[in-house]
Amino acid sequence: MPNDAHHLPVGAAAPAAASGSVTAIVPARNEEAVVAACIASLASQPEIAEILVVNDQSADRTASVVRSLMEKIPNLRLLESSKLPDGWVGKNHALWVGVQQAKCDWLLFTDSDAEHERNSASRALQIAQTHNAALVSFSPEQITGTWYERALIPYVYLRLARRFSYEQVNDPNSRAAAANGQFLMMRREVYDSIGGHASVAGEVLEDVALAMRVKAAGQRIWFGSGKGIVRVRMYRSFQEMWQGWKKNLYRLMGGTPWAVVREIESNIPWIPLLLIGAGLKYPFLFFLGVLLLIARQTSYGLDLARNHFPFSSIFYYVPAVLLYVAMLWASYRGHVNGRIQWKGREYSVGAPESAR
């Protein structure tokens, strides 16, 4: 998934007519540590006429943080999400609540932990105009703090790059469709015409499901790198990271047991490991196995560089493979058992109806 998929200059601004044409909607469940930075980064953009933060039954100070900012940011509003209806994922319902209050022609859905550069909305609007796109989505620059983030996050995104190439997704003649819910902007009339989040109420991958529905409706989508536009630190603990990828990874990698088998088989460096094991008796095979493992690690490093991840992440290759395979298996088991957990809620998961 190349990170130079678009060629607009970094400082490009949208046409003057685009000013004030966007409603930003931010779902927030227990986000007191990060929501202020997100709001501040949205408030500095003239294209964003209103910022709607939907408090999704938070048990922390999320609502208080937002209220304190409302005194300084006049276009900021706090909405409260009611009890989660049956069949809905919490984020989808919070976004749906926000849309009901939105007044602008464009809807920008973004997560509470996303921090935007001053040009994020203008870049998206200009791309929409240039490519006649009804949906524009950026894959944010990923910020990693701990060793397990540095190991797993780049590895997962490189696997996603193989599955969802920007070129195919942006090709109107291809059935491929994808988007990233950390930054997903859609024309309101198209959102309404496909049924909005109500049509993907129970989807844990609502961003991909929405993109598929938009493309199936004959509308163009544009998906590209958000480097220098929006950045996110997705997880701040191992448990959060485990639950997050357990929720999504199975569906992202195909959503079938056979897809999981293929993915595991292609990621584990079987031959180097077998040679290293045999090398306990035959030293030359050990040496050959190590060389092959280094070659595979080097290839991974080149992929990291091509996708603008730090080359130093090459040293996390082996733990990255182990974490990835373990999380993919856990995600498969969770979906097969029909139950996943996220942010203190448990969801039933079945066949992805809206993605068929």
mmCIF file of C-alpha atoms in Angstrom:
data_model
loop_
_atom_site.group_PDB
_atom_site.id
_atom_site.type_symbol
_atom_site.label_atom_id
_atom_site.label_comp_id
_atom_site.label_asym_id
_atom_site.label_seq_id
_atom_site.Cartn_x
_atom_site.Cartn_y
_atom_site.Cartn_z
ATOM 1 C CA MET A 1 0.000 0.000 0.000
ATOM 2 C CA PRO A 2 2.242 2.822 -1.198
ATOM 3 C CA ASN A 3 2.338 5.924 0.940
ATOM 4 C CA ASP A 4 2.797 8.226 -2.047
ATOM 5 C CA ALA A 5 -0.542 7.321 -3.551
ATOM 6 C CA HIS A 6 -1.581 10.938 -4.077
ATOM 7 C CA HIS A 7 0.434 13.771 -5.536
ATOM 8 C CA LEU A 8 -1.129 16.872 -4.038
ATOM 9 C CA PRO A 9 1.330 19.200 -2.312
ATOM 10 C CA VAL A 10 1.334 18.928 1.463
ATOM 11 C CA GLY A 11 0.169 22.486 1.995
ATOM 12 C CA ALA A 12 -2.570 22.364 -0.612
ATOM 13 C CA ALA A 13 -5.780 24.109 0.360
ATOM 14 C CA ALA A 14 -9.296 23.453 -0.796
ATOM 15 C CA PRO A 15 -11.162 26.008 -2.900
ATOM 16 C CA ALA A 16 -12.519 28.960 -0.954
ATOM 17 C CA ALA A 17 -16.071 27.703 -1.449
ATOM 18 C CA ALA A 18 -15.226 24.670 0.672
ATOM 19 C CA SER A 19 -14.788 26.769 3.832
ATOM 20 C CA GLY A 20 -17.247 25.725 6.522
ATOM 21 C CA SER A 21 -18.589 22.785 4.543
ATOM 22 C CA VAL A 22 -17.626 19.961 6.932
ATOM 23 C CA THR A 23 -19.149 18.541 10.104
ATOM 24 C CA ALA A 24 -16.598 16.588 12.150
ATOM 25 C CA ILE A 25 -18.102 13.804 14.261
ATOM 26 C CA VAL A 26 -16.012 12.252 17.036
ATOM 27 C CA PRO A 27 -17.238 9.190 18.972
ATOM 28 C CA ALA A 28 -15.790 9.166 22.483
ATOM 29 C CA ARG A 29 -15.959 6.362 25.030
ATOM 30 C CA ASN A 30 -13.565 6.814 27.972
ATOM 31 C CA GLU A 31 -11.223 9.079 26.001
ATOM 32 C CA GLU A 32 -10.379 11.742 28.602
ATOM 33 C CA ALA A 33 -6.630 11.394 27.927
ATOM 34 C CA VAL A 34 -6.767 12.092 24.200
ATOM 35 C CA VAL A 35 -9.995 13.812 23.177
ATOM 36 C CA ALA A 36 -8.764 17.369 23.880
ATOM 37 C CA ALA A 37 -5.866 17.071 21.433
ATOM 38 C CA CYS A 38 -8.191 15.718 18.761
ATOM 39 C CA ILE A 39 -10.679 18.557 19.221
ATOM 40 C CA ALA A 40 -7.937 21.201 19.160
ATOM 41 C CA SER A 41 -6.593 19.830 15.891
ATOM 42 C CA LEU A 42 -10.057 20.006 14.313
ATOM 43 C CA ALA A 43 -10.910 23.437 15.687
ATOM 44 C CA SER A 44 -8.044 25.105 13.821
ATOM 45 C CA GLN A 45 -9.476 24.222 10.404
ATOM 46 C CA PRO A 46 -11.765 26.770 8.682
ATOM 47 C CA GLU A 47 -13.321 24.045 6.512
ATOM 48 C CA ILE A 48 -14.837 22.458 9.622
ATOM 49 C CA ALA A 49 -17.991 24.365 10.543
ATOM 50 C CA GLU A 50 -18.953 22.236 13.527
ATOM 51 C CA ILE A 51 -17.397 19.608 15.765
ATOM 52 C CA LEU A 52 -19.813 17.122 17.316
ATOM 53 C CA VAL A 53 -18.363 14.941 20.064
ATOM 54 C CA VAL A 54 -20.662 12.063 20.960
ATOM 55 C CA ASN A 55 -20.093 10.845 24.500
ATOM 56 C CA ASP A 56 -20.733 7.107 24.306
ATOM 57 C CA GLN A 57 -21.633 6.446 27.961
ATOM 58 C CA SER A 58 -18.132 7.169 29.221
ATOM 59 C CA ALA A 59 -17.260 6.266 32.790
ATOM 60 C CA ASP A 60 -14.366 8.763 32.993
ATOM 61 C CA ARG A 61 -14.041 12.560 32.575
ATOM 62 C CA THR A 62 -14.526 12.598 28.807
ATOM 63 C CA ALA A 63 -17.681 14.711 28.981
ATOM 64 C CA SER A 64 -16.125 17.166 31.458
ATOM 65 C CA VAL A 65 -13.086 17.651 29.224
ATOM 66 C CA VAL A 66 -15.293 18.411 26.230
ATOM 67 C CA ARG A 67 -17.487 20.834 28.211
ATOM 68 C CA SER A 68 -14.441 22.772 29.372
ATOM 69 C CA LEU A 69 -13.327 23.161 25.757
ATOM 70 C CA MET A 70 -16.764 24.382 24.647
ATOM 71 C CA GLU A 71 -16.059 27.661 26.455
ATOM 72 C CA LYS A 72 -13.159 28.328 24.056
ATOM 73 C CA ILE A 73 -14.396 26.635 20.882
ATOM 74 C CA PRO A 74 -17.799 28.025 19.853
ATOM 75 C CA ASN A 75 -18.467 25.443 17.123
ATOM 76 C CA LEU A 76 -17.939 22.501 19.496
ATOM 77 C CA ARG A 77 -20.972 20.587 20.783
ATOM 78 C CA LEU A 78 -21.273 17.640 23.141
ATOM 79 C CA LEU A 79 -23.924 15.030 22.395
ATOM 80 C CA GLU A 80 -24.885 12.099 24.566
ATOM 81 C CA SER A 81 -25.401 8.630 23.175
ATOM 82 C CA SER A 82 -28.316 6.749 24.711
ATOM 83 C CA LYS A 83 -28.371 3.106 25.747
ATOM 84 C CA LEU A 84 -26.925 0.964 22.985
ATOM 85 C CA PRO A 85 -29.756 -0.545 20.899
ATOM 86 C CA ASP A 86 -29.735 -4.245 20.118
ATOM 87 C CA GLY A 87 -27.707 -5.121 17.053
ATOM 88 C CA TRP A 88 -25.513 -2.018 17.119
ATOM 89 C CA VAL A 89 -21.782 -1.663 17.715
ATOM 90 C CA GLY A 90 -21.149 1.244 20.080
ATOM 91 C CA LYS A 91 -19.030 3.332 17.714
ATOM 92 C CA ASN A 92 -21.522 2.968 14.883
ATOM 93 C CA HIS A 93 -24.393 4.095 17.083
ATOM 94 C CA ALA A 94 -22.442 7.088 18.423
ATOM 95 C CA LEU A 95 -21.619 8.202 14.876
ATOM 96 C CA TRP A 96 -25.255 7.746 13.844
ATOM 97 C CA VAL A 97 -26.332 9.950 16.773
ATOM 98 C CA GLY A 98 -23.880 12.605 15.608
ATOM 99 C CA VAL A 99 -25.069 12.525 12.008
ATOM 100 C CA GLN A 100 -28.641 13.291 13.089
ATOM 101 C CA GLN A 101 -27.412 16.674 14.372
ATOM 102 C CA ALA A 102 -25.003 17.442 11.504
ATOM 103 C CA LYS A 103 -25.756 20.426 9.262
ATOM 104 C CA CYS A 104 -23.030 20.341 6.604
ATOM 105 C CA ASP A 105 -22.688 18.801 3.152
ATOM 106 C CA TRP A 106 -19.641 16.730 4.170
ATOM 107 C CA LEU A 107 -19.334 14.419 7.177
ATOM 108 C CA LEU A 108 -15.897 13.756 8.652
ATOM 109 C CA PHE A 109 -15.790 10.717 10.927
ATOM 110 C CA THR A 110 -12.642 10.586 13.029
ATOM 111 C CA ASP A 111 -11.510 8.864 16.218
ATOM 112 C CA SER A 112 -10.827 10.577 19.542
ATOM 113 C CA ASP A 113 -7.159 9.613 19.439
ATOM 114 C CA ALA A 114 -6.557 11.127 15.989
ATOM 115 C CA GLU A 115 -4.552 14.353 15.749
ATOM 116 C CA HIS A 116 -5.019 16.334 12.540
ATOM 117 C CA GLU A 117 -2.710 18.733 10.786
ATOM 118 C CA ARG A 118 -4.292 22.065 9.844
ATOM 119 C CA ASN A 119 -4.810 20.893 6.282
ATOM 120 C CA SER A 120 -6.503 17.521 6.830
ATOM 121 C CA ALA A 121 -10.016 18.625 5.876
ATOM 122 C CA SER A 122 -8.834 20.861 3.031
ATOM 123 C CA ARG A 123 -6.738 18.026 1.587
ATOM 124 C CA ALA A 124 -9.704 15.680 1.703
ATOM 125 C CA LEU A 125 -11.991 18.238 0.055
ATOM 126 C CA GLN A 126 -9.507 18.936 -2.705
ATOM 127 C CA ILE A 127 -9.025 15.225 -3.357
ATOM 128 C CA ALA A 128 -12.798 14.783 -3.488
ATOM 129 C CA GLN A 129 -13.068 17.567 -6.048
ATOM 130 C CA THR A 130 -10.100 16.379 -8.138
ATOM 131 C CA HIS A 131 -11.240 12.747 -8.265
ATOM 132 C CA ASN A 132 -15.003 13.322 -8.083
ATOM 133 C CA ALA A 133 -15.023 11.130 -4.983
ATOM 134 C CA ALA A 134 -17.982 10.767 -2.642
ATOM 135 C CA LEU A 135 -15.806 9.195 0.058
ATOM 136 C CA VAL A 136 -12.238 10.179 0.971
ATOM 137 C CA SER A 137 -10.275 8.299 3.614
ATOM 138 C CA PHE A 138 -6.723 8.553 4.909
ATOM 139 C CA SER A 139 -4.768 5.765 6.547
ATOM 140 C CA PRO A 140 -3.196 7.769 9.394
ATOM 141 C CA GLU A 141 0.454 7.901 10.286
ATOM 142 C CA GLN A 142 0.876 5.444 13.148
ATOM 143 C CA ILE A 143 2.598 6.573 16.351
ATOM 144 C CA THR A 144 4.114 3.748 18.417
ATOM 145 C CA GLY A 145 5.479 3.985 21.944
ATOM 146 C CA THR A 146 6.181 0.504 23.314
ATOM 147 C CA TRP A 147 8.144 -2.427 21.883
ATOM 148 C CA TYR A 148 4.994 -4.399 21.152
ATOM 149 C CA GLU A 149 3.484 -1.471 19.235
ATOM 150 C CA ARG A 150 6.691 -1.063 17.223
ATOM 151 C CA ALA A 151 6.647 -4.768 16.476
ATOM 152 C CA LEU A 152 3.006 -5.349 15.603
ATOM 153 C CA ILE A 153 1.574 -2.117 14.172
ATOM 154 C CA PRO A 154 3.935 -1.798 11.178
ATOM 155 C CA TYR A 155 3.671 -5.534 10.515
ATOM 156 C CA VAL A 156 -0.132 -5.469 10.414
ATOM 157 C CA TYR A 157 -0.184 -2.428 8.147
ATOM 158 C CA LEU A 158 2.221 -4.061 5.722
ATOM 159 C CA ARG A 159 -0.061 -7.097 5.587
ATOM 160 C CA LEU A 160 -3.034 -4.807 4.968
ATOM 161 C CA ALA A 161 -1.063 -3.098 2.209
ATOM 162 C CA ARG A 162 -0.894 -6.414 0.377
ATOM 163 C CA ARG A 163 -4.615 -6.971 0.756
ATOM 164 C CA PHE A 164 -5.946 -3.454 0.113
ATOM 165 C CA SER A 165 -3.781 -1.593 -2.383
ATOM 166 C CA TYR A 166 -4.627 2.063 -2.842
ATOM 167 C CA GLU A 167 -4.492 1.646 -6.613
ATOM 168 C CA GLN A 168 -7.137 -1.076 -6.686
ATOM 169 C CA VAL A 169 -9.372 0.590 -4.111
ATOM 170 C CA ASN A 170 -9.304 3.873 -6.056
ATOM 171 C CA ASP A 171 -9.977 2.187 -9.400
ATOM 172 C CA PRO A 172 -13.702 2.583 -10.187
ATOM 173 C CA ASN A 173 -13.513 -0.537 -12.353
ATOM 174 C CA SER A 174 -12.267 -2.678 -9.468
ATOM 175 C CA ARG A 175 -14.563 -4.208 -6.863
ATOM 176 C CA ALA A 176 -11.941 -3.609 -4.151
ATOM 177 C CA ALA A 177 -13.126 -1.194 -1.480
ATOM 178 C CA ALA A 178 -11.582 -0.052 1.793
ATOM 179 C CA ALA A 179 -11.415 2.917 4.125
ATOM 180 C CA ASN A 180 -10.027 3.776 7.553
ATOM 181 C CA GLY A 181 -12.502 4.956 10.163
ATOM 182 C CA GLN A 182 -9.833 7.067 11.858
ATOM 183 C CA PHE A 183 -10.351 9.529 8.993
ATOM 184 C CA LEU A 184 -13.353 8.941 6.747
ATOM 185 C CA MET A 185 -15.064 11.846 5.015
ATOM 186 C CA MET A 186 -18.247 11.342 2.995
ATOM 187 C CA ARG A 187 -20.696 13.513 1.115
ATOM 188 C CA ARG A 188 -23.877 13.700 3.202
ATOM 189 C CA GLU A 189 -26.278 12.944 0.364
ATOM 190 C CA VAL A 190 -24.353 9.763 -0.509
ATOM 191 C CA TYR A 191 -24.209 8.767 3.163
ATOM 192 C CA ASP A 192 -27.992 9.086 3.385
ATOM 193 C CA SER A 193 -28.580 7.257 0.109
ATOM 194 C CA ILE A 194 -26.716 4.119 1.271
ATOM 195 C CA GLY A 195 -28.401 4.076 4.675
ATOM 196 C CA GLY A 196 -25.491 5.463 6.677
ATOM 197 C CA HIS A 197 -24.326 3.712 9.811
ATOM 198 C CA ALA A 198 -27.771 2.174 10.301
ATOM 199 C CA SER A 199 -27.007 -0.041 7.305
ATOM 200 C CA VAL A 200 -23.823 -1.334 8.959
ATOM 201 C CA ALA A 201 -25.063 -1.164 12.555
ATOM 202 C CA GLY A 202 -23.547 -4.453 13.714
ATOM 203 C CA GLU A 203 -20.327 -4.322 11.681
ATOM 204 C CA VAL A 204 -17.053 -4.260 13.614
ATOM 205 C CA LEU A 205 -15.361 -3.071 10.398
ATOM 206 C CA GLU A 206 -17.865 -0.327 9.664
ATOM 207 C CA ASP A 207 -15.346 1.696 7.644
ATOM 208 C CA VAL A 208 -14.713 -1.077 5.111
ATOM 209 C CA ALA A 209 -18.424 -1.928 5.016
ATOM 210 C CA LEU A 210 -19.355 1.698 4.265
ATOM 211 C CA ALA A 211 -16.714 1.893 1.538
ATOM 212 C CA MET A 212 -18.096 -1.268 -0.040
ATOM 213 C CA ARG A 213 -21.618 0.130 -0.030
ATOM 214 C CA VAL A 214 -20.508 3.435 -1.521
ATOM 215 C CA LYS A 215 -18.648 1.708 -4.341
ATOM 216 C CA ALA A 216 -21.491 -0.735 -4.947
ATOM 217 C CA ALA A 217 -23.773 2.287 -5.371
ATOM 218 C CA GLY A 218 -21.609 3.458 -8.270
ATOM 219 C CA GLN A 219 -19.903 6.262 -6.361
ATOM 220 C CA ARG A 220 -16.147 6.839 -6.416
ATOM 221 C CA ILE A 221 -13.990 6.418 -3.325
ATOM 222 C CA TRP A 222 -10.446 7.606 -2.712
ATOM 223 C CA PHE A 223 -8.187 5.989 -0.115
ATOM 224 C CA GLY A 224 -4.585 6.980 0.514
ATOM 225 C CA SER A 225 -1.809 7.639 2.954
ATOM 226 C CA GLY A 226 -2.375 10.126 5.753
ATOM 227 C CA LYS A 227 1.306 10.716 6.463
ATOM 228 C CA GLY A 228 1.742 14.403 7.248
ATOM 229 C CA ILE A 229 -2.043 14.837 7.400
ATOM 230 C CA VAL A 230 -3.349 12.871 10.398
ATOM 231 C CA ARG A 231 -1.618 10.697 12.987
ATOM 232 C CA VAL A 232 -2.881 8.226 15.562
ATOM 233 C CA ARG A 233 -1.541 6.232 18.447
ATOM 234 C CA MET A 234 -4.042 3.413 18.339
ATOM 235 C CA TYR A 235 -3.321 1.598 21.605
ATOM 236 C CA ARG A 236 -1.721 2.534 24.902
ATOM 237 C CA SER A 237 -1.580 -0.881 26.559
ATOM 238 C CA PHE A 238 -1.000 -4.447 25.463
ATOM 239 C CA GLN A 239 -4.511 -5.432 26.536
ATOM 240 C CA GLU A 240 -6.024 -2.644 24.402
ATOM 241 C CA MET A 241 -3.931 -3.693 21.438
ATOM 242 C CA TRP A 242 -4.865 -7.346 21.875
ATOM 243 C CA GLN A 243 -8.597 -6.596 22.097
ATOM 244 C CA GLY A 244 -8.478 -4.145 19.205
ATOM 245 C CA TRP A 245 -6.828 -6.488 16.719
ATOM 246 C CA LYS A 246 -8.776 -9.465 18.039
ATOM 247 C CA LYS A 247 -11.893 -7.527 17.097
ATOM 248 C CA ASN A 248 -10.744 -6.648 13.575
ATOM 249 C CA LEU A 249 -7.980 -8.875 12.275
ATOM 250 C CA TYR A 250 -10.027 -11.917 11.247
ATOM 251 C CA ARG A 251 -12.369 -9.840 9.096
ATOM 252 C CA LEU A 252 -9.544 -7.724 7.689
ATOM 253 C CA MET A 253 -7.680 -10.801 6.494
ATOM 254 C CA GLY A 254 -10.582 -12.384 4.679
ATOM 255 C CA GLY A 255 -13.017 -13.534 7.334
ATOM 256 C CA THR A 256 -12.807 -17.269 6.548
ATOM 257 C CA PRO A 257 -10.932 -20.135 8.234
ATOM 258 C CA TRP A 258 -9.106 -20.886 4.983
ATOM 259 C CA ALA A 259 -7.927 -17.272 4.743
ATOM 260 C CA VAL A 260 -6.514 -17.581 8.267
ATOM 261 C CA VAL A 261 -4.679 -20.800 7.344
ATOM 262 C CA ARG A 262 -3.181 -19.177 4.241
ATOM 263 C CA GLU A 263 -2.153 -16.094 6.169
ATOM 264 C CA ILE A 264 -0.462 -18.049 8.960
ATOM 265 C CA GLU A 265 1.275 -20.354 6.484
ATOM 266 C CA SER A 266 2.653 -17.440 4.473
ATOM 267 C CA ASN A 267 3.903 -15.483 7.486
ATOM 268 C CA ILE A 268 5.751 -18.065 9.564
ATOM 269 C CA PRO A 269 9.313 -18.547 8.191
ATOM 270 C CA TRP A 270 8.990 -22.332 8.136
ATOM 271 C CA ILE A 271 12.122 -23.229 6.186
ATOM 272 C CA PRO A 272 14.562 -21.074 8.209
ATOM 273 C CA LEU A 273 13.074 -22.377 11.465
ATOM 274 C CA LEU A 274 13.245 -26.011 10.337
ATOM 275 C CA LEU A 275 16.854 -25.572 9.253
ATOM 276 C CA ILE A 276 17.747 -23.911 12.553
ATOM 277 C CA GLY A 277 16.093 -26.803 14.398
ATOM 278 C CA ALA A 278 17.969 -29.363 12.304
ATOM 279 C CA GLY A 279 21.131 -27.361 12.936
ATOM 280 C CA LEU A 280 21.159 -28.570 16.512
ATOM 281 C CA LYS A 281 22.567 -31.779 15.004
ATOM 282 C CA TYR A 282 24.111 -30.422 11.795
ATOM 283 C CA PRO A 283 25.813 -27.033 12.367
ATOM 284 C CA PHE A 284 25.892 -26.149 8.655
ATOM 285 C CA LEU A 285 22.079 -26.304 8.487
ATOM 286 C CA PHE A 286 21.894 -23.989 11.495
ATOM 287 C CA PHE A 287 24.113 -21.478 9.694
ATOM 288 C CA LEU A 288 22.003 -21.765 6.517
ATOM 289 C CA GLY A 289 18.784 -21.316 8.488
ATOM 290 C CA VAL A 290 20.109 -18.158 10.130
ATOM 291 C CA LEU A 291 21.111 -16.757 6.732
ATOM 292 C CA LEU A 292 17.647 -17.411 5.308
ATOM 293 C CA LEU A 293 16.026 -15.807 8.348
ATOM 294 C CA ILE A 294 18.230 -12.730 7.934
ATOM 295 C CA ALA A 295 17.269 -12.570 4.254
ATOM 296 C CA ARG A 296 13.589 -12.671 5.141
ATOM 297 C CA GLN A 297 14.128 -10.031 7.804
ATOM 298 C CA THR A 298 15.939 -7.814 5.278
ATOM 299 C CA SER A 299 13.057 -8.142 2.833
ATOM 300 C CA TYR A 300 10.738 -7.032 5.627
ATOM 301 C CA GLY A 301 12.985 -4.023 6.265
ATOM 302 C CA LEU A 302 12.734 -2.985 2.619
ATOM 303 C CA ASP A 303 8.927 -3.200 2.852
ATOM 304 C CA LEU A 304 9.036 -1.011 5.958
ATOM 305 C CA ALA A 305 11.088 1.622 4.156
ATOM 306 C CA ARG A 306 8.815 1.609 1.100
ATOM 307 C CA ASN A 307 5.820 2.242 3.354
ATOM 308 C CA HIS A 308 7.540 4.968 5.380
ATOM 309 C CA PHE A 309 7.828 3.008 8.615
ATOM 310 C CA PRO A 310 11.105 3.238 10.580
ATOM 311 C CA PHE A 311 13.671 0.826 9.187
ATOM 312 C CA SER A 312 14.701 0.097 12.783
ATOM 313 C CA SER A 313 11.477 -1.917 13.131
ATOM 314 C CA ILE A 314 13.340 -4.633 11.219
ATOM 315 C CA PHE A 315 14.777 -5.765 14.555
ATOM 316 C CA TYR A 316 11.261 -6.610 15.753
ATOM 317 C CA TYR A 317 10.653 -9.002 12.869
ATOM 318 C CA VAL A 318 10.547 -12.267 14.848
ATOM 319 C CA PRO A 319 8.364 -10.956 17.721
ATOM 320 C CA ALA A 320 6.186 -9.227 15.107
ATOM 321 C CA VAL A 321 5.525 -12.536 13.351
ATOM 322 C CA LEU A 322 4.759 -14.290 16.632
ATOM 323 C CA LEU A 323 2.410 -11.532 17.822
ATOM 324 C CA TYR A 324 0.679 -11.322 14.463
ATOM 325 C CA VAL A 325 0.032 -15.053 14.196
ATOM 326 C CA ALA A 326 -1.153 -15.230 17.820
ATOM 327 C CA MET A 327 -3.531 -12.295 17.398
ATOM 328 C CA LEU A 328 -4.870 -13.550 14.085
ATOM 329 C CA TRP A 329 -5.603 -16.919 15.692
ATOM 330 C CA ALA A 330 -7.254 -15.242 18.696
ATOM 331 C CA SER A 331 -9.351 -13.109 16.342
ATOM 332 C CA TYR A 332 -10.392 -16.202 14.399
ATOM 333 C CA ARG A 333 -11.358 -18.014 17.612
ATOM 334 C CA GLY A 334 -13.338 -15.016 18.874
ATOM 335 C CA HIS A 335 -15.306 -14.689 15.651
ATOM 336 C CA VAL A 336 -15.910 -18.422 15.362
ATOM 337 C CA ASN A 337 -17.245 -18.443 18.922
ATOM 338 C CA GLY A 338 -19.468 -15.495 18.003
ATOM 339 C CA ARG A 339 -18.339 -13.109 20.768
ATOM 340 C CA ILE A 340 -15.813 -10.284 20.875
ATOM 341 C CA GLN A 341 -15.088 -7.618 23.485
ATOM 342 C CA TRP A 342 -14.201 -3.980 23.043
ATOM 343 C CA LYS A 343 -14.166 -1.058 25.479
ATOM 344 C CA GLY A 344 -16.092 -2.874 28.171
ATOM 345 C CA ARG A 345 -18.781 -4.224 25.866
ATOM 346 C CA GLU A 346 -19.323 -7.662 24.423
ATOM 347 C CA TYR A 347 -20.711 -8.067 20.923
ATOM 348 C CA SER A 348 -22.212 -10.943 19.035
ATOM 349 C CA VAL A 349 -20.584 -11.342 15.641
ATOM 350 C CA GLY A 350 -21.990 -13.236 12.712
ATOM 351 C CA ALA A 351 -21.806 -13.109 8.946
ATOM 352 C CA PRO A 352 -20.945 -9.619 7.643
ATOM 353 C CA GLU A 353 -24.259 -9.035 5.890
ATOM 354 C CA SER A 354 -23.529 -5.528 4.616
ATOM 355 C CA ALA A 355 -20.221 -6.621 3.146
ATOM 356 C CA ARG A 356 -21.655 -9.349 0.956
#
